[in-house]
Amino acid sequence: MPGAQELATAILNATENSIVPLTAKQVSQGSKLFGAAILDRATLSTVIAETNNERESPLLHGEINCIQQFFKIPKETRPETKDCVFFATHEPCSLCLSGITWSGFNEFYYMFTYEDSRDLFGIPCKSWLWGGRWR
């Protein structure tokens, strides 16, 4: 089983080579910059990567879009969720965290916190994060 350094390298590679190109396209069309990838735990190869597609539906956060596309892969060729690593570019909201959990992913990571999303990217977070009001 790959170690922490190999996992970090695989996550950064998936971000640079898969998530960022998809996200750049969607951001240019009006979506936010949230993306996600699912990696095969044994090989650390990217199974699928997706990004926010809120122009199609407000529910298609990067994580949810990635989960939906993952489950469109034929079952006979799709790895089990327990054998995968879920990565989100930003700390998942309650919708996405629920989706990740209910889908059966038991190992997940993210790069930017809620505070980073707000402070670095100017993306306000929902009221449940900061005492009942938008910030």
Coordinates of N, CA, C and O in Angstrom, one line a residue:
M1 N 0.9 -1.2 0.0 CA 0.0 0.0 0.0 C 0.9 1.2 0.0 O 1.8 1.3 0.8
P2 N 0.6 2.2 -0.9 CA 1.4 3.4 -1.0 C 1.4 4.2 0.4 O 0.4 4.2 1.1
G3 N 2.5 4.9 0.6 CA 2.6 5.7 1.9 C 2.1 7.1 1.7 O 1.6 7.5 0.6
A4 N 2.3 7.9 2.7 CA 1.8 9.3 2.8 C 2.5 10.1 1.7 O 1.8 11.0 1.1
Q5 N 3.7 10.0 1.5 CA 4.4 10.8 0.5 C 3.9 10.5 -0.9 O 3.6 11.4 -1.7
E6 N 3.7 9.2 -1.2 CA 3.1 8.8 -2.5 C 1.7 9.3 -2.7 O 1.3 9.8 -3.8
L7 N 0.9 9.3 -1.6 CA -0.5 9.8 -1.7 C -0.5 11.3 -1.9 O -1.2 11.7 -2.8
A8 N 0.3 12.0 -1.2 CA 0.4 13.5 -1.4 C 0.8 13.8 -2.8 O 0.2 14.7 -3.5
T9 N 1.8 13.1 -3.4 CA 2.2 13.3 -4.8 C 1.0 13.0 -5.7 O 0.8 13.8 -6.7
A10 N 0.3 11.9 -5.5 CA -0.8 11.6 -6.4 C -1.9 12.6 -6.3 O -2.5 13.0 -7.3
I11 N -2.2 13.1 -5.1 CA -3.2 14.1 -5.0 C -2.8 15.4 -5.7 O -3.6 16.0 -6.4
L12 N -1.6 15.8 -5.5 CA -1.1 17.0 -6.2 C -1.1 16.8 -7.8 O -1.5 17.8 -8.5
N13 N -0.7 15.6 -8.2 CA -0.8 15.4 -9.7 C -2.2 15.4 -10.2 O -2.5 15.9 -11.3
A14 N -3.1 14.8 -9.4 CA -4.5 14.8 -9.9 C -5.1 16.2 -9.9 O -5.8 16.6 -10.8
T15 N -4.6 17.0 -8.9 CA -5.1 18.4 -8.9 C -4.6 19.2 -10.1 O -5.3 19.8 -10.9
E16 N -3.3 19.1 -10.4 CA -2.6 19.8 -11.5 C -3.1 19.3 -12.8 O -3.4 20.1 -13.7
N17 N -3.1 18.0 -13.0 CA -3.4 17.5 -14.4 C -4.8 17.2 -14.7 O -5.2 17.1 -15.9
S18 N -5.7 17.1 -13.7 CA -7.1 16.7 -14.0 C -8.0 17.8 -13.5 O -8.9 18.3 -14.2
I19 N -7.9 18.2 -12.2 CA -8.9 19.1 -11.6 C -8.8 20.5 -12.2 O -9.7 21.1 -12.6
V20 N -7.5 21.0 -12.2 CA -7.3 22.4 -12.6 C -7.8 22.7 -14.0 O -8.5 23.7 -14.2
P21 N -7.5 21.8 -15.0 CA -8.0 22.1 -16.3 C -9.5 22.1 -16.4 O -10.1 23.0 -17.1
L22 N -10.2 21.2 -15.7 CA -11.6 21.2 -15.7 C -12.2 22.4 -15.0 O -13.2 23.0 -15.5
T23 N -11.6 22.8 -13.9 CA -12.1 23.9 -13.1 C -11.9 25.2 -13.9 O -12.8 26.1 -13.9
A24 N -10.7 25.4 -14.6 CA -10.5 26.6 -15.3 C -11.6 26.8 -16.4 O -12.1 27.9 -16.5
K25 N -12.0 25.7 -17.0 CA -13.0 25.8 -18.0 C -14.4 26.2 -17.4 O -15.0 27.1 -17.9
Q26 N -14.7 25.6 -16.3 CA -16.0 25.9 -15.7 C -16.0 27.3 -15.0 O -17.0 28.0 -15.1
V27 N -14.9 27.7 -14.4 CA -14.9 29.0 -13.8 C -15.0 30.1 -14.9 O -15.7 31.1 -14.8
S28 N -14.5 29.9 -16.1 CA -14.6 30.8 -17.2 C -16.0 30.9 -17.7 O -16.4 31.9 -18.3
Q29 N -16.9 29.9 -17.3 CA -18.3 29.9 -17.7 C -19.2 30.3 -16.6 O -20.4 30.2 -16.7
G30 N -18.6 30.7 -15.4 CA -19.4 31.2 -14.3 C -19.6 30.3 -13.1 O -20.2 30.7 -12.2
S31 N -18.9 29.1 -13.1 CA -19.0 28.3 -11.9 C -17.9 28.6 -10.9 O -16.9 29.3 -11.3
K32 N -18.0 28.1 -9.7 CA -17.0 28.3 -8.7 C -15.8 27.3 -8.9 O -15.9 26.4 -9.6
L33 N -14.8 27.5 -8.1 CA -13.6 26.7 -8.4 C -13.4 25.4 -7.5 O -12.3 25.0 -7.4
F34 N -14.5 24.9 -7.1 CA -14.4 23.6 -6.3 C -14.3 22.4 -7.2 O -15.0 22.3 -8.1
G35 N -13.3 21.6 -6.9 CA -13.1 20.3 -7.7 C -12.9 19.1 -6.8 O -12.6 19.3 -5.6
A36 N -12.9 18.0 -7.4 CA -12.6 16.7 -6.6 C -12.1 15.7 -7.5 O -12.3 15.7 -8.8
A37 N -11.5 14.7 -6.9 CA -11.0 13.5 -7.6 C -11.1 12.3 -6.8 O -11.1 12.4 -5.5
I38 N -11.3 11.2 -7.4 CA -11.3 9.9 -6.7 C -10.1 9.1 -7.3 O -10.0 8.9 -8.5
L39 N -9.3 8.6 -6.3 CA -8.1 7.9 -6.7 C -8.3 6.4 -6.3 O -8.8 6.1 -5.2
D40 N -7.7 5.5 -7.1 CA -7.6 4.1 -6.7 C -6.6 4.0 -5.6 O -5.5 4.4 -5.8
R41 N -7.0 3.4 -4.5 CA -6.1 3.4 -3.3 C -4.8 2.5 -3.5 O -3.7 2.9 -3.1
A42 N -5.0 1.5 -4.3 CA -3.8 0.6 -4.5 C -2.8 1.2 -5.4 O -1.6 1.1 -5.2
T43 N -3.2 1.8 -6.5 CA -2.3 2.4 -7.5 C -2.1 3.9 -7.4 O -1.2 4.4 -8.0
L44 N -3.0 4.6 -6.7 CA -3.1 6.0 -6.6 C -3.3 6.7 -8.0 O -3.1 7.9 -8.2
S45 N -3.8 5.9 -8.9 CA -4.2 6.5 -10.2 C -5.5 7.2 -10.1 O -6.4 6.8 -9.2
T46 N -5.7 8.3 -10.9 CA -7.0 9.0 -10.9 C -8.1 8.2 -11.6 O -7.9 7.9 -12.8
V47 N -9.1 7.8 -10.9 CA -10.2 7.1 -11.5 C -11.1 8.1 -12.2 O -11.5 7.9 -13.3
I48 N -11.4 9.2 -11.5 CA -12.2 10.3 -12.2 C -11.9 11.6 -11.4 O -11.6 11.6 -10.2
A49 N -12.0 12.7 -12.1 CA -11.9 14.0 -11.6 C -13.1 14.9 -12.1 O -13.4 14.7 -13.3
E50 N -13.6 15.7 -11.3 CA -14.7 16.6 -11.8 C -14.5 18.0 -11.1 O -13.7 18.1 -10.2
T51 N -15.4 18.9 -11.5 CA -15.4 20.2 -10.9 C -16.8 20.7 -10.7 O -17.8 20.0 -11.1
N52 N -17.0 21.8 -10.1 CA -18.3 22.4 -9.9 C -19.0 22.7 -11.2 O -18.4 23.2 -12.1
N53 N -20.2 22.3 -11.3 CA -21.0 22.6 -12.5 C -22.4 23.2 -12.0 O -23.4 22.7 -12.4
E54 N -22.3 24.3 -11.3 CA -23.5 24.9 -10.7 C -24.3 25.6 -11.8 O -25.5 25.9 -11.6
R55 N -23.8 25.8 -13.0 CA -24.6 26.3 -14.1 C -25.7 25.3 -14.5 O -26.7 25.7 -14.9
E56 N -25.3 24.0 -14.4 CA -26.3 23.0 -14.7 C -27.3 22.7 -13.6 O -28.5 22.6 -13.8
S57 N -26.8 22.7 -12.4 CA -27.6 22.5 -11.2 C -26.9 23.1 -10.0 O -25.6 22.9 -9.8
P58 N -27.6 23.8 -9.1 CA -26.9 24.3 -7.9 C -26.4 23.2 -6.9 O -25.6 23.5 -6.0
L59 N -26.9 22.0 -7.2 CA -26.4 20.8 -6.3 C -25.1 20.2 -6.8 O -24.5 19.4 -6.1
L60 N -24.7 20.6 -8.0 CA -23.5 19.9 -8.6 C -22.2 20.6 -8.1 O -21.4 21.1 -8.9
H61 N -22.0 20.6 -6.8 CA -20.7 21.0 -6.3 C -19.7 20.1 -6.8 O -20.0 19.0 -7.3
G62 N -18.4 20.4 -6.8 CA -17.4 19.6 -7.4 C -17.4 18.2 -6.8 O -17.3 17.2 -7.6
E63 N -17.6 18.0 -5.5 CA -17.6 16.7 -4.9 C -18.8 15.9 -5.4 O -18.7 14.7 -5.8
I64 N -20.0 16.5 -5.4 CA -21.2 15.7 -5.8 C -21.1 15.4 -7.3 O -21.5 14.2 -7.7
N65 N -20.7 16.3 -8.1 CA -20.5 16.0 -9.5 C -19.5 14.8 -9.7 O -19.8 13.9 -10.6
C66 N -18.4 14.8 -9.0 CA -17.4 13.8 -9.1 C -18.1 12.4 -8.7 O -17.9 11.4 -9.3
I67 N -18.8 12.4 -7.6 CA -19.5 11.2 -7.1 C -20.4 10.7 -8.2 O -20.5 9.5 -8.5
Q68 N -21.2 11.6 -8.8 CA -22.2 11.1 -9.8 C -21.5 10.5 -11.0 O -21.9 9.5 -11.5
Q69 N -20.4 11.2 -11.4 CA -19.7 10.7 -12.6 C -19.0 9.3 -12.3 O -19.0 8.4 -13.1
F70 N -18.5 9.2 -11.0 CA -17.9 8.0 -10.6 C -18.9 6.8 -10.7 O -18.6 5.7 -11.2
F71 N -20.1 7.0 -10.3 CA -21.1 5.9 -10.3 C -21.7 5.7 -11.7 O -22.4 4.7 -11.9
K72 N -21.4 6.5 -12.6 CA -21.7 6.2 -14.0 C -20.7 5.3 -14.7 O -21.0 4.7 -15.8
I73 N -19.6 5.1 -14.1 CA -18.6 4.1 -14.6 C -19.3 2.7 -14.4 O -19.8 2.4 -13.3
P74 N -19.2 1.9 -15.4 CA -19.8 0.5 -15.2 C -19.3 -0.2 -14.0 O -18.1 -0.2 -13.7
K75 N -20.2 -0.8 -13.2 CA -19.8 -1.4 -12.0 C -18.7 -2.4 -12.1 O -17.8 -2.5 -11.2
E76 N -18.7 -3.2 -13.2 CA -17.6 -4.2 -13.4 C -16.2 -3.6 -13.6 O -15.2 -4.3 -13.4
T77 N -16.1 -2.3 -13.9 CA -14.8 -1.7 -14.1 C -14.5 -0.6 -13.1 O -13.4 -0.1 -13.0
R78 N -15.5 -0.3 -12.2 CA -15.4 0.7 -11.2 C -14.9 0.1 -9.9 O -15.4 -0.9 -9.4
P79 N -13.8 0.7 -9.3 CA -13.4 0.2 -8.0 C -14.4 0.4 -6.9 O -15.3 1.3 -7.0
E80 N -14.4 -0.4 -5.9 CA -15.3 -0.2 -4.7 C -14.9 1.1 -4.0 O -13.7 1.4 -4.0
T81 N -15.8 1.8 -3.5 CA -15.5 3.1 -2.8 C -14.6 2.8 -1.6 O -13.7 3.7 -1.3
K82 N -14.7 1.7 -1.0 CA -13.8 1.4 0.2 C -12.3 1.2 -0.3 O -11.4 1.3 0.5
D83 N -12.1 1.0 -1.6 CA -10.8 0.9 -2.2 C -10.3 2.2 -2.8 O -9.3 2.1 -3.6
C84 N -10.9 3.3 -2.5 CA -10.6 4.5 -3.1 C -10.3 5.6 -2.1 O -10.6 5.5 -0.9
V85 N -9.6 6.7 -2.6 CA -9.4 7.8 -1.8 C -10.1 9.0 -2.4 O -10.0 9.2 -3.7
F86 N -10.9 9.7 -1.6 CA -11.6 10.9 -2.2 C -10.9 12.1 -1.8 O -10.5 12.3 -0.7
F87 N -10.7 13.0 -2.8 CA -10.0 14.3 -2.6 C -10.8 15.4 -3.1 O -11.3 15.4 -4.2
A88 N -11.0 16.4 -2.2 CA -11.7 17.7 -2.6 C -10.7 18.8 -2.5 O -9.9 18.9 -1.6
T89 N -10.8 19.7 -3.4 CA -9.9 20.9 -3.4 C -10.1 21.8 -2.2 O -9.2 22.4 -1.7
H90 N -11.4 21.8 -1.7 CA -11.8 22.6 -0.6 C -12.5 21.8 0.4 O -13.2 20.8 0.1
E91 N -12.5 22.2 1.7 CA -13.2 21.5 2.7 C -14.7 21.3 2.4 O -15.3 22.3 2.0
P92 N -15.2 20.1 2.3 CA -16.6 19.9 1.9 C -17.6 20.5 2.8 O -17.5 20.5 4.0
C93 N -18.6 21.1 2.1 CA -19.8 21.6 2.9 C -20.6 20.4 3.4 O -20.3 19.2 3.1
S94 N -21.7 20.6 4.1 CA -22.5 19.5 4.6 C -23.1 18.7 3.5 O -23.2 17.5 3.7
L95 N -23.5 19.3 2.4 CA -24.1 18.5 1.3 C -23.0 17.5 0.8 O -23.3 16.3 0.7
C96 N -21.9 18.0 0.5 CA -20.8 17.2 -0.1 C -20.3 16.2 0.9 O -20.0 15.0 0.5
L97 N -20.1 16.6 2.2 CA -19.6 15.6 3.2 C -20.6 14.5 3.3 O -20.2 13.3 3.4
S98 N -21.9 14.8 3.3 CA -22.9 13.7 3.3 C -22.8 12.8 2.1 O -22.9 11.6 2.2
G99 N -22.7 13.4 1.0 CA -22.5 12.6 -0.3 C -21.3 11.7 -0.2 O -21.4 10.5 -0.6
I100 N -20.2 12.2 0.2 CA -19.0 11.4 0.3 C -19.2 10.2 1.3 O -18.9 9.1 1.0
T101 N -19.8 10.5 2.4 CA -20.1 9.5 3.4 C -21.1 8.5 3.0 O -20.8 7.3 3.1
W102 N -22.2 8.9 2.5 CA -23.3 8.0 2.1 C -22.9 7.2 0.9 O -23.4 6.1 0.7
S103 N -21.9 7.7 0.1 CA -21.4 6.9 -1.1 C -20.5 5.8 -0.7 O -20.2 4.9 -1.5
G104 N -20.0 5.8 0.6 CA -19.1 4.8 1.1 C -17.6 5.0 1.1 O -16.8 4.1 1.3
F105 N -17.3 6.3 0.8 CA -15.8 6.6 0.8 C -15.4 6.8 2.3 O -16.0 7.6 3.0
N106 N -14.4 6.0 2.7 CA -14.0 6.1 4.1 C -12.7 6.8 4.3 O -12.2 6.9 5.4
E107 N -12.1 7.2 3.2 CA -10.8 8.0 3.3 C -10.9 9.2 2.4 O -11.1 9.0 1.2
F108 N -10.8 10.4 3.0 CA -10.9 11.6 2.1 C -10.0 12.7 2.7 O -9.7 12.7 3.9
Y109 N -9.6 13.5 1.8 CA -8.7 14.6 2.1 C -9.1 15.9 1.4 O -9.8 15.8 0.4
Y110 N -8.7 17.0 1.9 CA -9.0 18.3 1.2 C -7.8 19.2 1.4 O -7.0 19.0 2.3
M111 N -7.7 20.2 0.5 CA -6.6 21.1 0.5 C -6.9 22.4 1.3 O -6.1 22.8 2.1
F112 N -8.0 23.1 1.0 CA -8.3 24.4 1.5 C -9.4 24.3 2.5 O -10.4 23.7 2.3
T113 N -9.3 25.0 3.6 CA -10.3 25.1 4.7 C -11.5 26.0 4.3 O -11.3 26.8 3.3
Y114 N -12.5 26.0 5.1 CA -13.6 27.0 4.9 C -13.1 28.4 5.0 O -13.5 29.2 4.2
E115 N -12.2 28.6 6.0 CA -11.6 30.0 6.1 C -10.8 30.4 4.9 O -10.9 31.5 4.5
D116 N -10.1 29.4 4.4 CA -9.3 29.7 3.1 C -10.2 30.1 2.0 O -10.0 31.0 1.2
S117 N -11.3 29.3 1.9 CA -12.3 29.6 0.8 C -12.8 31.0 0.9 O -13.0 31.8 -0.1
R118 N -13.1 31.4 2.1 CA -13.6 32.8 2.4 C -12.5 33.8 2.2 O -12.7 34.8 1.5
D119 N -11.4 33.6 2.8 CA -10.3 34.7 2.9 C -9.5 34.8 1.6 O -9.1 35.8 1.2
L120 N -9.1 33.6 1.0 CA -8.2 33.6 -0.1 C -9.0 33.7 -1.4 O -8.4 34.2 -2.4
F121 N -10.2 33.1 -1.5 CA -10.9 33.0 -2.7 C -12.1 33.9 -2.8 O -12.8 33.9 -3.8
G122 N -12.5 34.6 -1.7 CA -13.6 35.4 -1.7 C -15.0 34.7 -1.8 O -15.9 35.3 -2.4
I123 N -15.0 33.5 -1.4 CA -16.2 32.7 -1.5 C -16.9 32.6 -0.2 O -16.4 32.0 0.8
P124 N -18.1 33.3 0.0 CA -18.8 33.3 1.3 C -19.2 31.9 1.6 O -19.7 31.1 0.7
C125 N -19.2 31.5 2.8 CA -19.6 30.2 3.2 C -21.0 30.3 3.9 O -21.3 31.3 4.4
K126 N -21.7 29.2 3.9 CA -23.1 29.2 4.4 C -23.1 29.6 5.9 O -22.2 29.3 6.6
S127 N -24.3 30.0 6.3 CA -24.4 30.5 7.7 C -24.1 29.4 8.8 O -23.7 29.8 9.9
W128 N -24.3 28.2 8.5 CA -24.0 27.2 9.5 C -22.6 27.1 9.9 O -22.2 26.5 10.9
L129 N -21.7 27.7 9.1 CA -20.3 27.7 9.4 C -19.9 28.8 10.3 O -19.0 28.6 11.1
W130 N -20.5 29.9 10.3 CA -20.1 31.0 11.1 C -21.2 31.7 11.8 O -21.6 32.8 11.6
G131 N -21.8 31.0 12.8 CA -22.7 31.6 13.7 C -24.0 32.2 13.2 O -24.5 33.2 13.7
G132 N -24.6 31.6 12.1 CA -25.9 32.0 11.7 C -25.9 33.2 10.7 O -27.0 33.7 10.5
R133 N -24.8 33.6 10.2 CA -24.9 34.7 9.2 C -23.8 34.6 8.2 O -22.8 34.0 8.4
W134 N -24.1 35.2 7.0 CA -23.1 35.2 5.9 C -21.9 36.0 6.3 O -22.1 37.1 7.0
R135 N -20.7 35.6 5.9 CA -19.5 36.5 6.2 C -18.8 36.5 4.9 O -18.7 35.7 4.1

